[in-house]
mmCIF file of C-alpha atoms in Angstrom:
data_model
loop_
_atom_site.group_PDB
_atom_site.id
_atom_site.type_symbol
_atom_site.label_atom_id
_atom_site.label_comp_id
_atom_site.label_asym_id
_atom_site.label_seq_id
_atom_site.Cartn_x
_atom_site.Cartn_y
_atom_site.Cartn_z
ATOM 1 C CA MET A 235 -19.585 108.059 -9.422
ATOM 2 C CA SER A 236 -16.108 109.549 -9.849
ATOM 3 C CA PRO A 237 -13.196 107.304 -10.883
ATOM 4 C CA ARG A 238 -11.726 107.546 -7.377
ATOM 5 C CA ALA A 239 -14.944 107.325 -5.382
ATOM 6 C CA VAL A 240 -13.593 104.352 -3.431
ATOM 7 C CA ASP A 241 -10.353 105.184 -1.659
ATOM 8 C CA SER A 242 -7.577 102.659 -1.228
ATOM 9 C CA ALA A 243 -5.190 102.565 1.715
ATOM 10 C CA ALA A 244 -3.901 105.952 2.816
ATOM 11 C CA GLY A 245 -0.710 106.835 1.002
ATOM 12 C CA ASP A 246 1.196 109.560 -0.802
ATOM 13 C CA SER A 247 -0.488 109.194 -4.171
ATOM 14 C CA ALA A 248 -2.155 112.271 -5.624
ATOM 15 C CA PRO A 249 -5.820 112.559 -6.753
ATOM 16 C CA GLU A 250 -4.671 113.169 -10.331
ATOM 17 C CA GLY A 251 -2.525 110.030 -10.263
ATOM 18 C CA ARG A 252 -3.599 107.038 -12.296
ATOM 19 C CA ARG A 253 -4.319 103.667 -10.713
ATOM 20 C CA ILE A 254 -3.577 100.084 -11.787
ATOM 21 C CA VAL A 255 -5.648 97.308 -10.244
ATOM 22 C CA PHE A 256 -4.111 93.879 -10.838
ATOM 23 C CA TRP A 257 -6.884 91.296 -10.390
ATOM 24 C CA ARG A 258 -6.193 87.567 -10.338
ATOM 25 C CA HIS A 259 -8.623 85.178 -12.006
ATOM 26 C CA GLY A 260 -11.055 82.995 -10.058
ATOM 27 C CA ARG A 261 -10.419 79.409 -9.051
ATOM 28 C CA THR A 262 -9.995 76.602 -11.549
ATOM 29 C CA GLU A 263 -10.125 72.846 -11.078
ATOM 30 C CA TRP A 264 -6.334 72.799 -11.418
ATOM 31 C CA ASN A 265 -6.033 75.378 -8.633
ATOM 32 C CA ALA A 266 -8.189 73.184 -6.429
ATOM 33 C CA ARG A 267 -5.972 70.172 -7.202
ATOM 34 C CA GLY A 268 -2.739 72.097 -6.580
ATOM 35 C CA LEU A 269 -1.436 71.825 -10.161
ATOM 36 C CA PHE A 270 0.925 74.330 -11.753
ATOM 37 C CA GLN A 271 -1.113 75.799 -14.620
ATOM 38 C CA GLY A 272 1.372 78.160 -16.222
ATOM 39 C CA GLN A 273 0.051 79.007 -19.674
ATOM 40 C CA GLU A 274 -2.196 75.943 -19.990
ATOM 41 C CA ASP A 275 -5.637 77.273 -20.929
ATOM 42 C CA ILE A 276 -7.776 76.053 -18.022
ATOM 43 C CA ALA A 277 -11.369 77.205 -17.431
ATOM 44 C CA LEU A 278 -12.842 78.548 -14.208
ATOM 45 C CA ASP A 279 -14.703 76.053 -12.061
ATOM 46 C CA ASP A 280 -18.105 76.798 -10.531
ATOM 47 C CA LEU A 281 -16.539 78.402 -7.467
ATOM 48 C CA GLY A 282 -14.243 80.474 -9.665
ATOM 49 C CA ARG A 283 -17.198 81.911 -11.570
ATOM 50 C CA GLN A 284 -18.920 82.722 -8.296
ATOM 51 C CA GLN A 285 -15.757 84.398 -6.992
ATOM 52 C CA ALA A 286 -15.466 86.498 -10.149
ATOM 53 C CA ALA A 287 -19.058 87.739 -9.876
ATOM 54 C CA GLN A 288 -18.656 88.611 -6.188
ATOM 55 C CA ALA A 289 -15.337 90.399 -6.639
ATOM 56 C CA ALA A 290 -16.596 92.258 -9.708
ATOM 57 C CA TYR A 291 -19.417 93.706 -7.604
ATOM 58 C CA GLU A 292 -16.770 95.239 -5.318
ATOM 59 C CA LEU A 293 -14.362 96.342 -8.037
ATOM 60 C CA LYS A 294 -17.040 98.128 -10.045
ATOM 61 C CA HIS A 295 -16.991 100.863 -7.380
ATOM 62 C CA LEU A 296 -13.515 101.805 -8.594
ATOM 63 C CA SER A 297 -15.178 102.906 -11.859
ATOM 64 C CA PRO A 298 -12.508 101.516 -14.192
ATOM 65 C CA SER A 299 -11.936 103.409 -17.405
ATOM 66 C CA LEU A 300 -10.207 100.445 -19.035
ATOM 67 C CA ILE A 301 -10.267 96.660 -18.491
ATOM 68 C CA VAL A 302 -7.480 94.575 -20.027
ATOM 69 C CA SER A 303 -7.183 90.820 -19.559
ATOM 70 C CA SER A 304 -4.759 88.026 -20.199
ATOM 71 C CA ASP A 305 -5.972 86.099 -23.227
ATOM 72 C CA LEU A 306 -6.208 82.826 -21.276
ATOM 73 C CA GLU A 307 -9.781 81.641 -20.687
ATOM 74 C CA ARG A 308 -9.728 81.758 -16.876
ATOM 75 C CA ALA A 309 -8.700 85.416 -16.952
ATOM 76 C CA ARG A 310 -11.051 86.376 -19.799
ATOM 77 C CA ASP A 311 -14.037 84.844 -18.042
ATOM 78 C CA THR A 312 -13.107 86.621 -14.815
ATOM 79 C CA ALA A 313 -12.851 89.908 -16.697
ATOM 80 C CA ALA A 314 -16.235 89.229 -18.294
ATOM 81 C CA ALA A 315 -17.824 89.408 -14.838
ATOM 82 C CA LEU A 316 -16.480 92.952 -14.431
ATOM 83 C CA CYS A 317 -17.722 93.797 -17.926
ATOM 84 C CA VAL A 318 -21.214 92.735 -16.833
ATOM 85 C CA ALA A 319 -20.959 94.726 -13.599
ATOM 86 C CA THR A 320 -19.652 97.933 -15.196
ATOM 87 C CA GLY A 321 -20.728 97.859 -18.828
ATOM 88 C CA MET A 322 -17.104 98.421 -19.828
ATOM 89 C CA PRO A 323 -15.673 96.342 -22.695
ATOM 90 C CA VAL A 324 -12.697 94.046 -22.164
ATOM 91 C CA SER A 325 -9.611 93.884 -24.361
ATOM 92 C CA THR A 326 -6.970 91.159 -24.183
ATOM 93 C CA ASP A 327 -3.183 91.239 -24.115
ATOM 94 C CA ALA A 328 -1.028 88.091 -24.122
ATOM 95 C CA ARG A 329 1.638 89.927 -22.103
ATOM 96 C CA PHE A 330 -0.594 89.475 -19.047
ATOM 97 C CA ARG A 331 -0.445 85.666 -19.237
ATOM 98 C CA GLU A 332 0.884 83.553 -16.385
ATOM 99 C CA THR A 333 4.500 82.389 -16.359
ATOM 100 C CA TYR A 334 5.305 79.856 -19.061
ATOM 101 C CA ALA A 335 6.477 76.984 -16.843
ATOM 102 C CA GLY A 336 7.718 74.461 -19.401
ATOM 103 C CA ARG A 337 8.057 70.971 -17.908
ATOM 104 C CA TRP A 338 6.309 72.032 -14.693
ATOM 105 C CA GLN A 339 2.959 72.761 -16.302
ATOM 106 C CA GLY A 340 0.285 70.288 -15.246
ATOM 107 C CA LEU A 341 2.355 68.901 -12.368
ATOM 108 C CA ALA A 342 1.429 69.042 -8.693
ATOM 109 C CA PHE A 343 3.672 71.299 -6.645
ATOM 110 C CA ALA A 344 4.790 68.315 -4.546
ATOM 111 C CA GLU A 345 5.768 66.416 -7.708
ATOM 112 C CA ILE A 346 7.748 69.389 -8.980
ATOM 113 C CA GLY A 347 9.652 69.338 -5.709
ATOM 114 C CA ARG A 348 10.472 65.629 -6.130
ATOM 115 C CA ARG A 349 11.485 65.782 -9.782
ATOM 116 C CA PHE A 350 13.207 69.170 -9.857
ATOM 117 C CA PRO A 351 14.363 69.724 -6.260
ATOM 118 C CA GLN A 352 17.085 72.312 -6.836
ATOM 119 C CA ASP A 353 15.134 74.509 -9.233
ATOM 120 C CA GLN A 354 11.965 74.190 -7.166
ATOM 121 C CA GLN A 355 13.813 75.165 -3.990
ATOM 122 C CA ALA A 356 15.308 78.230 -5.675
ATOM 123 C CA TRP A 357 11.927 79.143 -7.200
ATOM 124 C CA HIS A 358 10.111 78.996 -3.881
ATOM 125 C CA ALA A 359 12.941 80.872 -2.199
ATOM 126 C CA GLY A 360 12.066 83.742 -4.544
ATOM 127 C CA ASP A 361 15.032 83.683 -6.919
ATOM 128 C CA PRO A 362 13.657 85.731 -9.848
ATOM 129 C CA ARG A 363 16.235 84.375 -12.298
ATOM 130 C CA VAL A 364 15.160 80.712 -12.124
ATOM 131 C CA ALA A 365 13.374 79.573 -15.291
ATOM 132 C CA ALA A 366 10.271 77.677 -14.180
ATOM 133 C CA GLY A 367 10.445 74.233 -15.762
ATOM 134 C CA GLY A 368 12.917 75.571 -18.307
ATOM 135 C CA GLY A 369 10.425 78.235 -19.405
ATOM 136 C CA GLU A 370 10.250 81.817 -18.157
ATOM 137 C CA SER A 371 11.863 83.372 -15.123
ATOM 138 C CA ARG A 372 10.085 85.891 -12.931
ATOM 139 C CA LEU A 373 12.338 88.555 -14.457
ATOM 140 C CA ASP A 374 11.047 87.605 -17.919
ATOM 141 C CA VAL A 375 7.457 87.814 -16.713
ATOM 142 C CA GLY A 376 8.022 91.097 -14.872
ATOM 143 C CA GLU A 377 9.434 92.699 -18.008
ATOM 144 C CA ARG A 378 6.427 91.847 -20.185
ATOM 145 C CA MET A 379 3.920 92.637 -17.425
ATOM 146 C CA LYS A 380 5.520 96.038 -16.885
ATOM 147 C CA ALA A 381 5.477 96.820 -20.608
ATOM 148 C CA GLY A 382 1.828 95.846 -20.936
ATOM 149 C CA ALA A 383 0.774 97.768 -17.838
ATOM 150 C CA LEU A 384 2.567 100.958 -18.858
ATOM 151 C CA GLU A 385 0.931 100.800 -22.282
ATOM 152 C CA ALA A 386 -2.486 100.381 -20.656
ATOM 153 C CA VAL A 387 -1.875 103.244 -18.223
ATOM 154 C CA ALA A 388 -0.840 105.528 -21.059
ATOM 155 C CA ALA A 389 -4.318 105.037 -22.548
ATOM 156 C CA ILE A 390 -6.216 106.460 -19.539
ATOM 157 C CA GLU A 391 -6.644 109.994 -18.243
ATOM 158 C CA PRO A 392 -5.197 111.417 -14.997
ATOM 159 C CA GLY A 393 -7.138 110.220 -11.957
ATOM 160 C CA HIS A 394 -8.556 107.206 -13.783
ATOM 161 C CA THR A 395 -8.211 103.460 -13.211
ATOM 162 C CA VAL A 396 -7.224 100.475 -15.342
ATOM 163 C CA VAL A 397 -8.020 96.939 -14.211
ATOM 164 C CA VAL A 398 -5.574 94.304 -15.447
ATOM 165 C CA VAL A 399 -6.942 90.767 -15.099
ATOM 166 C CA SER A 400 -4.037 88.374 -14.840
ATOM 167 C CA HIS A 401 -2.522 85.523 -12.824
ATOM 168 C CA GLY A 402 -0.936 85.079 -9.395
ATOM 169 C CA GLY A 403 2.716 84.727 -10.310
ATOM 170 C CA ALA A 404 2.491 87.239 -13.149
ATOM 171 C CA ILE A 405 0.923 89.861 -10.890
ATOM 172 C CA ARG A 406 3.639 89.507 -8.266
ATOM 173 C CA ALA A 407 6.355 89.867 -10.908
ATOM 174 C CA GLY A 408 4.591 92.812 -12.538
ATOM 175 C CA VAL A 409 4.125 94.697 -9.286
ATOM 176 C CA ALA A 410 7.773 94.158 -8.332
ATOM 177 C CA ALA A 411 9.004 95.309 -11.751
ATOM 178 C CA LEU A 412 6.811 98.413 -11.843
ATOM 179 C CA MET A 413 7.878 99.446 -8.353
ATOM 180 C CA GLY A 414 11.550 98.989 -9.175
ATOM 181 C CA ILE A 415 12.124 96.510 -6.357
ATOM 182 C CA PRO A 416 15.647 95.028 -6.634
ATOM 183 C CA PRO A 417 15.384 91.511 -8.085
ATOM 184 C CA GLU A 418 17.017 89.903 -5.059
ATOM 185 C CA LEU A 419 14.115 91.225 -2.937
ATOM 186 C CA TRP A 420 11.228 90.109 -5.156
ATOM 187 C CA GLY A 421 10.665 87.093 -2.928
ATOM 188 C CA SER A 422 9.648 89.399 -0.075
ATOM 189 C CA LEU A 423 6.441 90.277 -1.937
ATOM 190 C CA ALA A 424 3.635 87.798 -1.246
ATOM 191 C CA GLY A 425 1.638 86.205 -4.022
ATOM 192 C CA VAL A 426 -2.017 86.878 -4.859
ATOM 193 C CA ALA A 427 -4.836 84.403 -4.148
ATOM 194 C CA ASN A 428 -7.668 83.593 -6.546
ATOM 195 C CA CYS A 429 -9.860 86.610 -7.323
ATOM 196 C CA HIS A 430 -7.832 88.849 -5.000
ATOM 197 C CA TRP A 431 -6.318 92.081 -6.222
ATOM 198 C CA SER A 432 -3.452 94.514 -5.721
ATOM 199 C CA VAL A 433 -3.447 98.262 -6.351
ATOM 200 C CA LEU A 434 -0.661 100.546 -7.552
ATOM 201 C CA GLU A 435 -1.197 104.301 -7.479
ATOM 202 C CA GLU A 436 0.866 106.854 -9.338
ATOM 203 C CA LEU A 437 3.163 109.055 -7.254
ATOM 204 C CA ASN A 438 3.688 112.742 -8.120
ATOM 205 C CA PRO A 439 2.355 112.471 -11.680
ATOM 206 C CA SER A 440 3.125 116.132 -12.365
ATOM 207 C CA LEU A 441 6.814 115.395 -11.754
ATOM 208 C CA SER A 442 6.948 112.181 -13.787
ATOM 209 C CA THR A 443 8.724 113.040 -17.033
ATOM 210 C CA VAL A 444 8.916 109.660 -18.762
ATOM 211 C CA VAL A 445 8.232 106.638 -16.540
ATOM 212 C CA PRO A 446 5.544 106.839 -13.817
ATOM 213 C CA ARG A 447 6.478 106.038 -10.223
ATOM 214 C CA TRP A 448 4.194 103.788 -8.233
ATOM 215 C CA GLN A 449 3.125 103.132 -4.656
ATOM 216 C CA LEU A 450 1.622 99.799 -3.597
ATOM 217 C CA THR A 451 -1.479 100.836 -1.649
ATOM 218 C CA GLU A 452 -3.247 97.452 -1.474
ATOM 219 C CA HIS A 453 -1.936 93.914 -1.934
ATOM 220 C CA ASN A 454 -3.665 90.520 -2.070
ATOM 221 C CA VAL A 455 -7.019 92.023 -1.075
ATOM 222 C CA GLY A 456 -10.210 90.016 -1.448
ATOM 223 C CA LEU A 457 -13.523 89.083 0.067
ATOM 224 C CA ALA A 458 -13.422 87.179 3.350
ATOM 225 C CA SER A 459 -15.640 84.459 1.869
ATOM 226 C CA MET A 460 -12.994 83.448 -0.684
ATOM 227 C CA PRO A 461 -11.013 80.345 0.366
ATOM 228 C CA SER A 462 -7.248 80.198 0.428
ATOM 229 C CA THR A 463 -5.753 78.945 -2.846
ATOM 230 C CA PRO A 464 -2.255 78.538 -4.340
ATOM 231 C CA LEU A 465 -0.720 81.952 -4.917
ATOM 232 C CA GLU A 466 0.726 81.277 -8.338
ATOM 233 C CA GLY A 467 0.745 78.789 -11.151
#
């Protein structure tokens, strides 16, 4: 099967363009309880492992040439399902971790709103400069996600695909940064649910001299059987 045997949404990307698939990890117990995980190393729950296996069966048809995962357990175990489905090895990169959320980590979203009302309101309004719990801002996360993704893309051939297994908030920030969306508009991009994915395809690769240009051809795509879950944290 060719690397582009499964087409994404119709767009202006060229067949020789490379593709980045950002895939969020499966559900964890903390997701189910509505807790902000951040960089706490939480394992998948039983449903999360099932989600990963089901989604991997679909994503294998994209014939990834490279699979890179956040080094947090929930992402690594999700990536392992795609390794089983494709036979491709998985490498890890800490730049694909979720937002470091400082004092917010381990708290319910409602509790964050009670204890940190101003910062929480700005965060949920999409202000990319707010440091979550005194930790990272979305701008911080977007910068490291972009750097990691561009390094991964540079390692694959034209027309090939890299799957980056990451986290809801990190994926949104990474997509926005790669596309060059103005920071004040980052909040207009929806988050990504558990085990859903987003796809960026390279535009006019023959004209790209230094930094690739990207088109968002799919966003927050997943199987209909997957329940709704918090979009970040």
